[in-house]
Amino acid sequence: MPNLNSAATGTIPSATDTDTASASHDSASGKDASVAKEPVRAKVGLRPKATTILDVAARASVSHQTVSRVLNDHPAVAPATRSRVLAAMHDLDYRPNAAARHLAGRRGHTVGVLVYGVSYFGPTQMLASVEQAARARGYSVTVIFVHDLSVQGIEEGVRALRAGRVDGIIMITPLHQVEASRHHEILDDVPYVLVDAEPMPDRAVVAIDQFAGGRAAALHIALLGHRRIAVLRGPDEWYDATSRYQGTLSLLAQRRLLPVLTLSGDWTAASGYQVTCDALAQGAAFTALIAANDQMAVGAMRAIQETGKVVPADVSVIGFDDLPESAYFNPPLTTVRQDFRALGAASLERLIDLIETPQQNPPSSVLVPTLTIRGSTAAPPVDKI
């Protein structure tokens, strides 16, 4: 699969560019551009910033998707809503680009996928599943790999996909709500699905319930009788990491427990190993460790074992994801299983639904993770309870 990690090369002319072009034309025709510039602006009603579909949506108190449906005369819009949107267009003197509307009405059976973190197991599995499900539905896939997890980096990727005239976009990016809300202007009326993002009103989100997964891991450890529990969380900028951590804290608080130690890693086994080594070297004492993913869990297990402790006789360890290798770790890892393949397939189906039958308020789809118990967890040592 080619790496198309480049931003769209097309640019939108600014108001200054438009004025310069007009002035050049007037000069060529023998007119005084400095005299003609303001009358032309007054005559055609140009503004410093053109009215967008988002401005209309805000004025009419509807989503930008609803405005798009009104523009395309879609039947799934209530008459009162349609009238309100049309009135807002009139008040704001909104004039949609006819060429853009024509292109939007043409479908090429191509979906775009914006993906971050392909070096990790989850995003790779989701991408493979999307491609397989798309092929089964007669769609081709264009992929943009995002290496800069920032609003700007993601927006550049979206623009590159839109330049390819995809029918819709799947965003496999760990977005928080404040970031996801910034993408409406560039997405405009293109159907899109957010994968493993925080469920939000008026957004199509397909996700695994990370909060419930964090609770499941903590509940398993608590029911075994552990009271001295360490938590190894993932990167703060990932929605998955923060949601799992919040779920874990929620369950522990419900059981009147608090972590005796909180560590932070970057999803890798190396980070899990290093932060656990550091904590143990400083005298940290715990009988269980809840890791935010399997890779950090296996790194933590090695650190624990290097001190002479035995997993799970001395310290229980639980992970998250259920990697194919997790059943073969030493000992086999107890973990919370995410079905990444099902998540990818569900996101593709939801996107096709939005492409073929636009919805004003697309519901979120949430899959539930499951606990897989193996040999890395057990009751705490009797003298440590």
mmCIF file of N, CA and C in Angstrom, residues 228 230 260-261 263 275-287 307 309 384:
data_model
loop_
_atom_site.group_PDB
_atom_site.id
_atom_site.type_symbol
_atom_site.label_atom_id
_atom_site.label_comp_id
_atom_site.label_asym_id
_atom_site.label_seq_id
_atom_site.Cartn_x
_atom_site.Cartn_y
_atom_site.Cartn_z
ATOM 1 N N ARG A 228 -3.139 -3.393 47.094
ATOM 2 C CA ARG A 228 -1.992 -2.547 46.730
ATOM 3 C C ARG A 228 -1.803 -2.679 45.216
ATOM 4 N N ALA A 230 -0.946 -1.036 41.415
ATOM 5 C CA ALA A 230 -0.267 -0.032 40.581
ATOM 6 C C ALA A 230 -0.975 0.043 39.238
ATOM 7 N N VAL A 260 -1.839 2.625 44.531
ATOM 8 C CA VAL A 260 -0.708 3.014 45.371
ATOM 9 C C VAL A 260 0.397 3.632 44.530
ATOM 10 N N LEU A 261 0.278 3.476 43.201
ATOM 11 C CA LEU A 261 1.302 3.986 42.292
ATOM 12 C C LEU A 261 0.700 4.147 40.910
ATOM 13 N N LEU A 263 1.947 4.991 36.976
ATOM 14 C CA LEU A 263 3.065 5.151 36.048
ATOM 15 C C LEU A 263 2.526 5.508 34.673
ATOM 16 N N VAL A 275 9.774 2.152 33.194
ATOM 17 C CA VAL A 275 9.102 2.847 34.306
ATOM 18 C C VAL A 275 8.874 1.906 35.480
ATOM 19 N N THR A 276 8.657 0.618 35.189
ATOM 20 C CA THR A 276 8.482 -0.345 36.284
ATOM 21 C C THR A 276 9.810 -0.592 36.996
ATOM 22 N N CYS A 277 10.901 -0.702 36.230
ATOM 23 C CA CYS A 277 12.234 -0.817 36.844
ATOM 24 C C CYS A 277 12.509 0.353 37.769
ATOM 25 N N ASP A 278 12.232 1.544 37.300
ATOM 26 C CA ASP A 278 12.494 2.743 38.096
ATOM 27 C C ASP A 278 11.675 2.733 39.384
ATOM 28 N N ALA A 279 10.394 2.347 39.265
ATOM 29 C CA ALA A 279 9.524 2.337 40.439
ATOM 30 C C ALA A 279 9.991 1.313 41.469
ATOM 31 N N LEU A 280 10.362 0.129 41.002
ATOM 32 C CA LEU A 280 10.824 -0.914 41.921
ATOM 33 C C LEU A 280 12.148 -0.527 42.573
ATOM 34 N N ALA A 281 13.012 0.135 41.812
ATOM 35 C CA ALA A 281 14.302 0.576 42.364
ATOM 36 C C ALA A 281 14.114 1.606 43.469
ATOM 37 N N GLN A 282 12.999 2.335 43.415
ATOM 38 C CA GLN A 282 12.710 3.352 44.431
ATOM 39 C C GLN A 282 11.899 2.790 45.593
ATOM 40 N N GLY A 283 11.696 1.466 45.576
ATOM 41 C CA GLY A 283 11.035 0.821 46.706
ATOM 42 C C GLY A 283 9.536 0.687 46.598
ATOM 43 N N ALA A 284 8.965 0.891 45.422
ATOM 44 C CA ALA A 284 7.516 0.759 45.264
ATOM 45 C C ALA A 284 7.088 -0.674 45.591
ATOM 46 N N ALA A 285 5.977 -0.787 46.328
ATOM 47 C CA ALA A 285 5.469 -2.100 46.724
ATOM 48 C C ALA A 285 4.021 -2.233 46.283
ATOM 49 N N PHE A 286 3.747 -3.220 45.465
ATOM 50 C CA PHE A 286 2.385 -3.471 44.996
ATOM 51 C C PHE A 286 2.251 -4.961 44.686
ATOM 52 N N THR A 287 1.024 -5.453 44.766
ATOM 53 C CA THR A 287 0.773 -6.874 44.492
ATOM 54 C C THR A 287 0.094 -7.085 43.143
ATOM 55 N N THR A 307 13.683 -8.660 39.468
ATOM 56 C CA THR A 307 13.926 -8.405 40.887
ATOM 57 C C THR A 307 13.829 -9.692 41.705
ATOM 58 N N LYS A 309 11.025 -11.489 41.858
ATOM 59 C CA LYS A 309 9.618 -11.745 42.150
ATOM 60 C C LYS A 309 9.024 -12.639 41.062
ATOM 61 N N LYS A 384 0.527 -10.250 52.182
ATOM 62 C CA LYS A 384 0.476 -8.914 51.591
ATOM 63 C C LYS A 384 -0.954 -8.375 51.488
#
